[in-house]
Amino acid sequence: NAGVTQTPKFQVLKTGQSMTLQCAQDMNHNSMYWYRQDPGMGLRLIYYSASEGTTDKGEVPNGYNVSRLNKREFSLRLESAAPSQTSVYFCASSESPRGDTHEQYFGPGTRLTVT
Amino acid sequence: LAKTTQPISMDSYEGQEVNITCSHNNIATNDYITWYQQFPSQGPRFIIQGYKTKVTNEVASLFIPADRKSSTLSLPRVSLSDTAVYYCLVRSGGGADGLTFGKGTHLIIQP
């Protein structure tokens, strides 16, 4: 099992450009999540998908859109990148959103720089 | 209102037992407590989860008092490789509540 995979690993964008970050999991998990982590900070939730076909906003959704393409895949799109979106982006999945089964598995991250 | 509070940093030495405490005064009846570990340039990794009393696995123990307003992650006989950031989360339902990792506790282990 590959677990949670993310592409690309690194990306440099110019202000105003768009891009999509891809995430896939092979653990048959129901829930998937996108986080961003800025230097010296904890992870902040951007969007999550409790189950296939549903998506909801997290703490910092502005400037992002998501698509839960199927049970395996959850993509994050930046429509018009801004320097404030320079960050490391982590995708995660869990079997269930419930607290008692909420062990999250994280991908390796995508380092995004917006100039 | 922050759901959890942890020390920003801690230092210890190889071979020692390290205890990291997390405060969660507003924990709800259905909330579970989960701890994660993060190394530089990696995503967080699950360590342990519990609801009450004590939970132990191969890497750590989690102590939760009866009032559940705090919890303590215990790492036995730490090594240099335990230097990392440790996050405490509390969560029950399926919404976004309880999915903020905060700044965590930066644990530094010295020789």
PDB file of C-alpha atoms in Angstrom:
ATOM      1  CA  ASN A   1       0.000   0.000   0.000  1.00  0.00           C
ATOM      2  CA  ALA A   2       1.262   3.444  -0.906  1.00  0.00           C
ATOM      3  CA  GLY A   3      -0.922   5.104   1.727  1.00  0.00           C
ATOM      4  CA  VAL A   4      -1.540   8.761   0.856  1.00  0.00           C
ATOM      5  CA  THR A   5       0.222  10.145  -2.189  1.00  0.00           C
ATOM      6  CA  GLN A   6       0.474  13.766  -3.293  1.00  0.00           C
ATOM      7  CA  THR A   7       1.606  15.378  -6.514  1.00  0.00           C
ATOM      8  CA  PRO A   8       3.568  17.446  -7.201  1.00  0.00           C
ATOM      9  CA  LYS A   9       6.184  17.470  -4.424  1.00  0.00           C
ATOM     10  CA  PHE A  10       7.352  20.979  -5.274  1.00  0.00           C
ATOM     11  CA  GLN A  11       5.833  23.806  -7.294  1.00  0.00           C
ATOM     12  CA  VAL A  12       6.675  27.423  -8.014  1.00  0.00           C
ATOM     13  CA  LEU A  13       3.920  29.663  -9.334  1.00  0.00           C
ATOM     14  CA  LYS A  14       3.717  33.288 -10.322  1.00  0.00           C
ATOM     15  CA  THR A  15       1.037  35.456  -8.772  1.00  0.00           C
ATOM     16  CA  GLY A  16      -2.252  34.939 -10.583  1.00  0.00           C
ATOM     17  CA  GLN A  17      -1.444  31.510 -11.989  1.00  0.00           C
ATOM     18  CA  SER A  18      -3.660  28.546 -11.213  1.00  0.00           C
ATOM     19  CA  MET A  19      -2.859  24.969 -10.312  1.00  0.00           C
ATOM     20  CA  THR A  20      -4.349  21.816  -8.857  1.00  0.00           C
ATOM     21  CA  LEU A  21      -2.756  19.730  -6.124  1.00  0.00           C
ATOM     22  CA  GLN A  22      -3.591  16.064  -6.400  1.00  0.00           C
ATOM     23  CA  CYS A  23      -4.109  13.613  -3.539  1.00  0.00           C
ATOM     24  CA  ALA A  24      -4.978   9.925  -3.590  1.00  0.00           C
ATOM     25  CA  GLN A  25      -5.312   7.248  -0.900  1.00  0.00           C
ATOM     26  CA  ASP A  26      -5.465   3.485  -1.276  1.00  0.00           C
ATOM     27  CA  MET A  27      -6.764   2.605   2.198  1.00  0.00           C
ATOM     28  CA  ASN A  28     -10.466   2.765   1.291  1.00  0.00           C
ATOM     29  CA  HIS A  29     -10.923   5.642   3.739  1.00  0.00           C
ATOM     30  CA  ASN A  30     -14.135   7.608   3.758  1.00  0.00           C
ATOM     31  CA  SER A  31     -12.783  10.972   4.889  1.00  0.00           C
ATOM     32  CA  MET A  32     -10.111  13.167   3.331  1.00  0.00           C
ATOM     33  CA  TYR A  33      -8.585  16.496   4.317  1.00  0.00           C
ATOM     34  CA  TRP A  34      -6.426  19.329   3.021  1.00  0.00           C
ATOM     35  CA  TYR A  35      -4.213  21.285   5.407  1.00  0.00           C
ATOM     36  CA  ARG A  36      -1.646  24.025   5.018  1.00  0.00           C
ATOM     37  CA  GLN A  37       1.348  24.529   7.254  1.00  0.00           C
ATOM     38  CA  ASP A  38       3.257  27.794   7.373  1.00  0.00           C
ATOM     39  CA  PRO A  39       6.769  28.028   8.873  1.00  0.00           C
ATOM     40  CA  GLY A  40       6.770  27.495  12.646  1.00  0.00           C
ATOM     41  CA  MET A  41       3.032  26.965  12.713  1.00  0.00           C
ATOM     42  CA  GLY A  42       0.716  24.063  13.191  1.00  0.00           C
ATOM     43  CA  LEU A  43      -1.541  22.687  10.488  1.00  0.00           C
ATOM     44  CA  ARG A  44      -4.667  24.593   9.531  1.00  0.00           C
ATOM     45  CA  LEU A  45      -7.581  22.873   7.855  1.00  0.00           C
ATOM     46  CA  ILE A  46      -8.512  24.239   4.430  1.00  0.00           C
ATOM     47  CA  TYR A  47     -11.268  21.866   3.325  1.00  0.00           C
ATOM     48  CA  TYR A  48     -12.372  18.385   4.189  1.00  0.00           C
ATOM     49  CA  SER A  49     -14.598  15.691   2.773  1.00  0.00           C
ATOM     50  CA  ALA A  50     -16.323  13.528   5.365  1.00  0.00           C
ATOM     51  CA  SER A  51     -17.440  11.077   2.700  1.00  0.00           C
ATOM     52  CA  GLU A  52     -17.535  10.678  -1.049  1.00  0.00           C
ATOM     53  CA  GLY A  53     -19.736  13.342  -2.588  1.00  0.00           C
ATOM     54  CA  THR A  54     -19.460  15.835   0.260  1.00  0.00           C
ATOM     55  CA  THR A  55     -17.049  18.692   0.916  1.00  0.00           C
ATOM     56  CA  ASP A  56     -16.989  21.325   3.637  1.00  0.00           C
ATOM     57  CA  LYS A  57     -14.949  24.379   4.515  1.00  0.00           C
ATOM     58  CA  GLY A  58     -12.349  24.310   7.224  1.00  0.00           C
ATOM     59  CA  GLU A  59     -10.609  27.141   9.028  1.00  0.00           C
ATOM     60  CA  VAL A  60      -8.927  28.826   6.014  1.00  0.00           C
ATOM     61  CA  PRO A  61     -10.891  28.063   2.792  1.00  0.00           C
ATOM     62  CA  ASN A  62     -10.588  31.442   1.033  1.00  0.00           C
ATOM     63  CA  GLY A  63      -8.721  31.253  -2.267  1.00  0.00           C
ATOM     64  CA  TYR A  64      -9.152  27.488  -2.615  1.00  0.00           C
ATOM     65  CA  ASN A  65     -11.591  25.035  -4.122  1.00  0.00           C
ATOM     66  CA  VAL A  66     -11.746  21.265  -3.775  1.00  0.00           C
ATOM     67  CA  SER A  67     -13.143  18.287  -5.620  1.00  0.00           C
ATOM     68  CA  ARG A  68     -13.764  14.832  -4.195  1.00  0.00           C
ATOM     69  CA  LEU A  69     -13.424  13.076  -7.520  1.00  0.00           C
ATOM     70  CA  ASN A  70     -14.175   9.615  -6.113  1.00  0.00           C
ATOM     71  CA  LYS A  71     -13.507   7.771  -2.866  1.00  0.00           C
ATOM     72  CA  ARG A  72      -9.761   7.653  -3.545  1.00  0.00           C
ATOM     73  CA  GLU A  73      -9.037  11.157  -4.809  1.00  0.00           C
ATOM     74  CA  PHE A  74      -9.380  14.643  -3.334  1.00  0.00           C
ATOM     75  CA  SER A  75      -7.890  17.594  -5.224  1.00  0.00           C
ATOM     76  CA  LEU A  76      -7.182  21.153  -4.125  1.00  0.00           C
ATOM     77  CA  ARG A  77      -7.270  23.996  -6.650  1.00  0.00           C
ATOM     78  CA  LEU A  78      -5.796  27.455  -6.434  1.00  0.00           C
ATOM     79  CA  GLU A  79      -7.598  29.556  -9.033  1.00  0.00           C
ATOM     80  CA  SER A  80      -5.407  32.672  -8.779  1.00  0.00           C
ATOM     81  CA  ALA A  81      -2.349  32.084  -6.641  1.00  0.00           C
ATOM     82  CA  ALA A  82      -1.180  34.775  -4.217  1.00  0.00           C
ATOM     83  CA  PRO A  83       2.117  35.053  -2.276  1.00  0.00           C
ATOM     84  CA  SER A  84       0.118  34.484   0.943  1.00  0.00           C
ATOM     85  CA  GLN A  85      -0.560  30.956  -0.309  1.00  0.00           C
ATOM     86  CA  THR A  86       3.119  30.048  -0.140  1.00  0.00           C
ATOM     87  CA  SER A  87       3.061  27.107   2.229  1.00  0.00           C
ATOM     88  CA  VAL A  88       3.408  23.346   2.598  1.00  0.00           C
ATOM     89  CA  TYR A  89       0.175  21.557   1.773  1.00  0.00           C
ATOM     90  CA  PHE A  90      -0.693  18.224   3.348  1.00  0.00           C
ATOM     91  CA  CYS A  91      -3.426  15.854   2.356  1.00  0.00           C
ATOM     92  CA  ALA A  92      -4.724  13.315   4.866  1.00  0.00           C
ATOM     93  CA  SER A  93      -7.324  10.591   5.088  1.00  0.00           C
ATOM     94  CA  SER A  94      -9.129   8.726   7.849  1.00  0.00           C
ATOM     95  CA  GLU A  95     -11.466   5.773   8.011  1.00  0.00           C
ATOM     96  CA  SER A  96     -14.207   7.861   9.543  1.00  0.00           C
ATOM     97  CA  PRO A  97     -14.696  11.428  10.772  1.00  0.00           C
ATOM     98  CA  ARG A  98     -15.807  10.093  14.159  1.00  0.00           C
ATOM     99  CA  GLY A  99     -13.546  10.805  17.105  1.00  0.00           C
ATOM    100  CA  ASP A 100     -13.068   7.181  18.088  1.00  0.00           C
ATOM    101  CA  THR A 101     -11.845   6.153  14.637  1.00  0.00           C
ATOM    102  CA  HIS A 102     -10.195   9.350  13.611  1.00  0.00           C
ATOM    103  CA  GLU A 103      -6.595   8.311  13.073  1.00  0.00           C
ATOM    104  CA  GLN A 104      -5.431  10.435  10.146  1.00  0.00           C
ATOM    105  CA  TYR A 105      -2.812   9.289   7.661  1.00  0.00           C
ATOM    106  CA  PHE A 106      -0.848  12.068   6.012  1.00  0.00           C
ATOM    107  CA  GLY A 107       0.824  12.400   2.653  1.00  0.00           C
ATOM    108  CA  PRO A 108       4.387  13.686   2.188  1.00  0.00           C
ATOM    109  CA  GLY A 109       3.280  17.236   1.405  1.00  0.00           C
ATOM    110  CA  THR A 110       3.566  19.669  -1.491  1.00  0.00           C
ATOM    111  CA  ARG A 111       5.866  22.673  -1.081  1.00  0.00           C
ATOM    112  CA  LEU A 112       4.332  25.580  -2.946  1.00  0.00           C
ATOM    113  CA  THR A 113       6.028  28.917  -3.532  1.00  0.00           C
ATOM    114  CA  VAL A 114       4.136  31.808  -5.091  1.00  0.00           C
ATOM    115  CA  THR A 115       6.314  34.675  -6.332  1.00  0.00           C
TER     116      THR A 115
ATOM    117  CA  LEU B   1     -11.646  29.618  21.784  1.00  0.00           C
ATOM    118  CA  ALA B   2      -8.723  27.194  21.507  1.00  0.00           C
ATOM    119  CA  LYS B   3      -9.773  23.650  22.225  1.00  0.00           C
ATOM    120  CA  THR B   4      -6.348  22.522  23.505  1.00  0.00           C
ATOM    121  CA  THR B   5      -3.341  24.157  25.178  1.00  0.00           C
ATOM    122  CA  GLN B   6       0.179  22.700  25.205  1.00  0.00           C
ATOM    123  CA  PRO B   7       3.631  23.988  26.174  1.00  0.00           C
ATOM    124  CA  ILE B   8       5.426  25.524  23.205  1.00  0.00           C
ATOM    125  CA  SER B   9       8.672  23.653  23.843  1.00  0.00           C
ATOM    126  CA  MET B  10      10.361  21.141  26.136  1.00  0.00           C
ATOM    127  CA  ASP B  11      13.908  19.838  26.537  1.00  0.00           C
ATOM    128  CA  SER B  12      15.095  16.497  27.854  1.00  0.00           C
ATOM    129  CA  TYR B  13      17.966  14.028  27.583  1.00  0.00           C
ATOM    130  CA  GLU B  14      18.398  10.636  26.040  1.00  0.00           C
ATOM    131  CA  GLY B  15      17.164   7.814  28.231  1.00  0.00           C
ATOM    132  CA  GLN B  16      14.763   9.984  30.229  1.00  0.00           C
ATOM    133  CA  GLU B  17      10.996   9.663  30.396  1.00  0.00           C
ATOM    134  CA  VAL B  18       9.235  12.680  28.921  1.00  0.00           C
ATOM    135  CA  ASN B  19       5.725  13.767  29.826  1.00  0.00           C
ATOM    136  CA  ILE B  20       3.867  16.328  27.707  1.00  0.00           C
ATOM    137  CA  THR B  21       0.610  17.643  29.109  1.00  0.00           C
ATOM    138  CA  CYS B  22      -2.278  19.029  27.111  1.00  0.00           C
ATOM    139  CA  SER B  23      -5.130  21.038  28.630  1.00  0.00           C
ATOM    140  CA  HIS B  24      -8.602  20.690  27.190  1.00  0.00           C
ATOM    141  CA  ASN B  25     -10.904  22.310  29.742  1.00  0.00           C
ATOM    142  CA  ASN B  26     -13.908  22.365  27.418  1.00  0.00           C
ATOM    143  CA  ILE B  27     -13.711  18.730  26.333  1.00  0.00           C
ATOM    144  CA  ALA B  28     -17.119  17.328  25.427  1.00  0.00           C
ATOM    145  CA  THR B  29     -18.548  14.016  26.582  1.00  0.00           C
ATOM    146  CA  ASN B  30     -17.984  12.343  23.230  1.00  0.00           C
ATOM    147  CA  ASP B  31     -14.541  13.788  22.502  1.00  0.00           C
ATOM    148  CA  TYR B  32     -11.555  11.486  22.043  1.00  0.00           C
ATOM    149  CA  ILE B  33      -7.989  12.675  22.633  1.00  0.00           C
ATOM    150  CA  THR B  34      -5.421  11.984  19.943  1.00  0.00           C
ATOM    151  CA  TRP B  35      -1.686  12.714  19.784  1.00  0.00           C
ATOM    152  CA  TYR B  36       0.424  13.133  16.661  1.00  0.00           C
ATOM    153  CA  GLN B  37       4.165  13.459  16.062  1.00  0.00           C
ATOM    154  CA  GLN B  38       5.701  15.512  13.261  1.00  0.00           C
ATOM    155  CA  PHE B  39       9.298  15.487  12.028  1.00  0.00           C
ATOM    156  CA  PRO B  40      10.642  18.318   9.834  1.00  0.00           C
ATOM    157  CA  SER B  41       9.544  18.084   6.204  1.00  0.00           C
ATOM    158  CA  GLN B  42       7.075  15.283   6.937  1.00  0.00           C
ATOM    159  CA  GLY B  43       3.355  15.030   7.597  1.00  0.00           C
ATOM    160  CA  PRO B  44       2.170  14.286  11.152  1.00  0.00           C
ATOM    161  CA  ARG B  45       2.061  10.678  12.283  1.00  0.00           C
ATOM    162  CA  PHE B  46      -0.498   9.217  14.676  1.00  0.00           C
ATOM    163  CA  ILE B  47       0.954   8.166  18.050  1.00  0.00           C
ATOM    164  CA  ILE B  48      -1.886   7.270  20.376  1.00  0.00           C
ATOM    165  CA  GLN B  49      -5.561   7.893  21.124  1.00  0.00           C
ATOM    166  CA  GLY B  50      -7.694   7.531  24.237  1.00  0.00           C
ATOM    167  CA  TYR B  51     -10.959   8.405  25.929  1.00  0.00           C
ATOM    168  CA  LYS B  52     -10.312   7.857  29.631  1.00  0.00           C
ATOM    169  CA  THR B  53      -7.844   6.399  32.173  1.00  0.00           C
ATOM    170  CA  LYS B  54      -4.735   4.965  30.528  1.00  0.00           C
ATOM    171  CA  VAL B  55      -3.837   3.724  27.079  1.00  0.00           C
ATOM    172  CA  THR B  56      -0.482   2.174  26.181  1.00  0.00           C
ATOM    173  CA  ASN B  57       0.994   1.069  22.901  1.00  0.00           C
ATOM    174  CA  GLU B  58       4.465   0.175  21.687  1.00  0.00           C
ATOM    175  CA  VAL B  59       5.681   3.781  21.540  1.00  0.00           C
ATOM    176  CA  ALA B  60       3.840   5.771  24.229  1.00  0.00           C
ATOM    177  CA  SER B  61       1.327   5.920  27.038  1.00  0.00           C
ATOM    178  CA  LEU B  62      -1.564   8.315  27.399  1.00  0.00           C
ATOM    179  CA  PHE B  63      -2.867   9.220  30.844  1.00  0.00           C
ATOM    180  CA  ILE B  64      -6.297  10.825  31.178  1.00  0.00           C
ATOM    181  CA  PRO B  65      -7.614  11.820  34.635  1.00  0.00           C
ATOM    182  CA  ALA B  66     -11.214  11.265  35.627  1.00  0.00           C
ATOM    183  CA  ASP B  67     -12.313  14.823  34.798  1.00  0.00           C
ATOM    184  CA  ARG B  68     -10.715  14.520  31.319  1.00  0.00           C
ATOM    185  CA  LYS B  69      -9.761  18.208  31.341  1.00  0.00           C
ATOM    186  CA  SER B  70      -6.155  17.343  30.565  1.00  0.00           C
ATOM    187  CA  SER B  71      -4.115  14.476  29.213  1.00  0.00           C
ATOM    188  CA  THR B  72      -0.449  13.515  29.413  1.00  0.00           C
ATOM    189  CA  LEU B  73       1.558  11.863  26.687  1.00  0.00           C
ATOM    190  CA  SER B  74       4.385   9.825  28.188  1.00  0.00           C
ATOM    191  CA  LEU B  75       7.391   8.812  26.094  1.00  0.00           C
ATOM    192  CA  PRO B  76       9.584   6.251  27.886  1.00  0.00           C
ATOM    193  CA  ARG B  77      13.374   6.362  27.523  1.00  0.00           C
ATOM    194  CA  VAL B  78      13.537   8.940  24.749  1.00  0.00           C
ATOM    195  CA  SER B  79      16.274   9.015  22.140  1.00  0.00           C
ATOM    196  CA  LEU B  80      17.573  11.744  19.838  1.00  0.00           C
ATOM    197  CA  SER B  81      15.142  10.539  17.178  1.00  0.00           C
ATOM    198  CA  ASP B  82      12.199  11.555  19.368  1.00  0.00           C
ATOM    199  CA  THR B  83      13.039  15.212  18.702  1.00  0.00           C
ATOM    200  CA  ALA B  84       9.885  16.387  16.961  1.00  0.00           C
ATOM    201  CA  VAL B  85       6.729  18.452  17.352  1.00  0.00           C
ATOM    202  CA  TYR B  86       3.892  16.771  19.250  1.00  0.00           C
ATOM    203  CA  TYR B  87       0.267  17.770  18.734  1.00  0.00           C
ATOM    204  CA  CYS B  88      -2.756  17.078  20.933  1.00  0.00           C
ATOM    205  CA  LEU B  89      -6.234  17.061  19.381  1.00  0.00           C
ATOM    206  CA  VAL B  90      -9.698  16.445  20.804  1.00  0.00           C
ATOM    207  CA  ARG B  91     -12.510  15.406  18.532  1.00  0.00           C
ATOM    208  CA  SER B  92     -15.829  13.643  18.520  1.00  0.00           C
ATOM    209  CA  GLY B  93     -18.036  14.332  15.555  1.00  0.00           C
ATOM    210  CA  GLY B  94     -17.664  14.639  11.818  1.00  0.00           C
ATOM    211  CA  GLY B  95     -17.350  18.385  11.396  1.00  0.00           C
ATOM    212  CA  ALA B  96     -14.281  20.585  11.253  1.00  0.00           C
ATOM    213  CA  ASP B  97     -14.256  21.024  15.032  1.00  0.00           C
ATOM    214  CA  GLY B  98     -11.165  19.452  16.556  1.00  0.00           C
ATOM    215  CA  LEU B  99      -9.166  19.451  13.328  1.00  0.00           C
ATOM    216  CA  THR B 100      -6.899  22.382  14.147  1.00  0.00           C
ATOM    217  CA  PHE B 101      -3.442  21.148  15.105  1.00  0.00           C
ATOM    218  CA  GLY B 102      -2.243  24.329  16.791  1.00  0.00           C
ATOM    219  CA  LYS B 103       1.478  24.969  17.229  1.00  0.00           C
ATOM    220  CA  GLY B 104       2.113  21.800  19.221  1.00  0.00           C
ATOM    221  CA  THR B 105       5.011  21.126  21.603  1.00  0.00           C
ATOM    222  CA  HIS B 106       8.506  21.176  20.181  1.00  0.00           C
ATOM    223  CA  LEU B 107      10.403  18.458  22.069  1.00  0.00           C
ATOM    224  CA  ILE B 108      14.191  18.623  21.869  1.00  0.00           C
ATOM    225  CA  ILE B 109      16.201  15.645  23.081  1.00  0.00           C
ATOM    226  CA  GLN B 110      19.856  16.203  23.876  1.00  0.00           C
ATOM    227  CA  PRO B 111      22.647  13.614  24.212  1.00  0.00           C
TER     228      PRO B 111
END
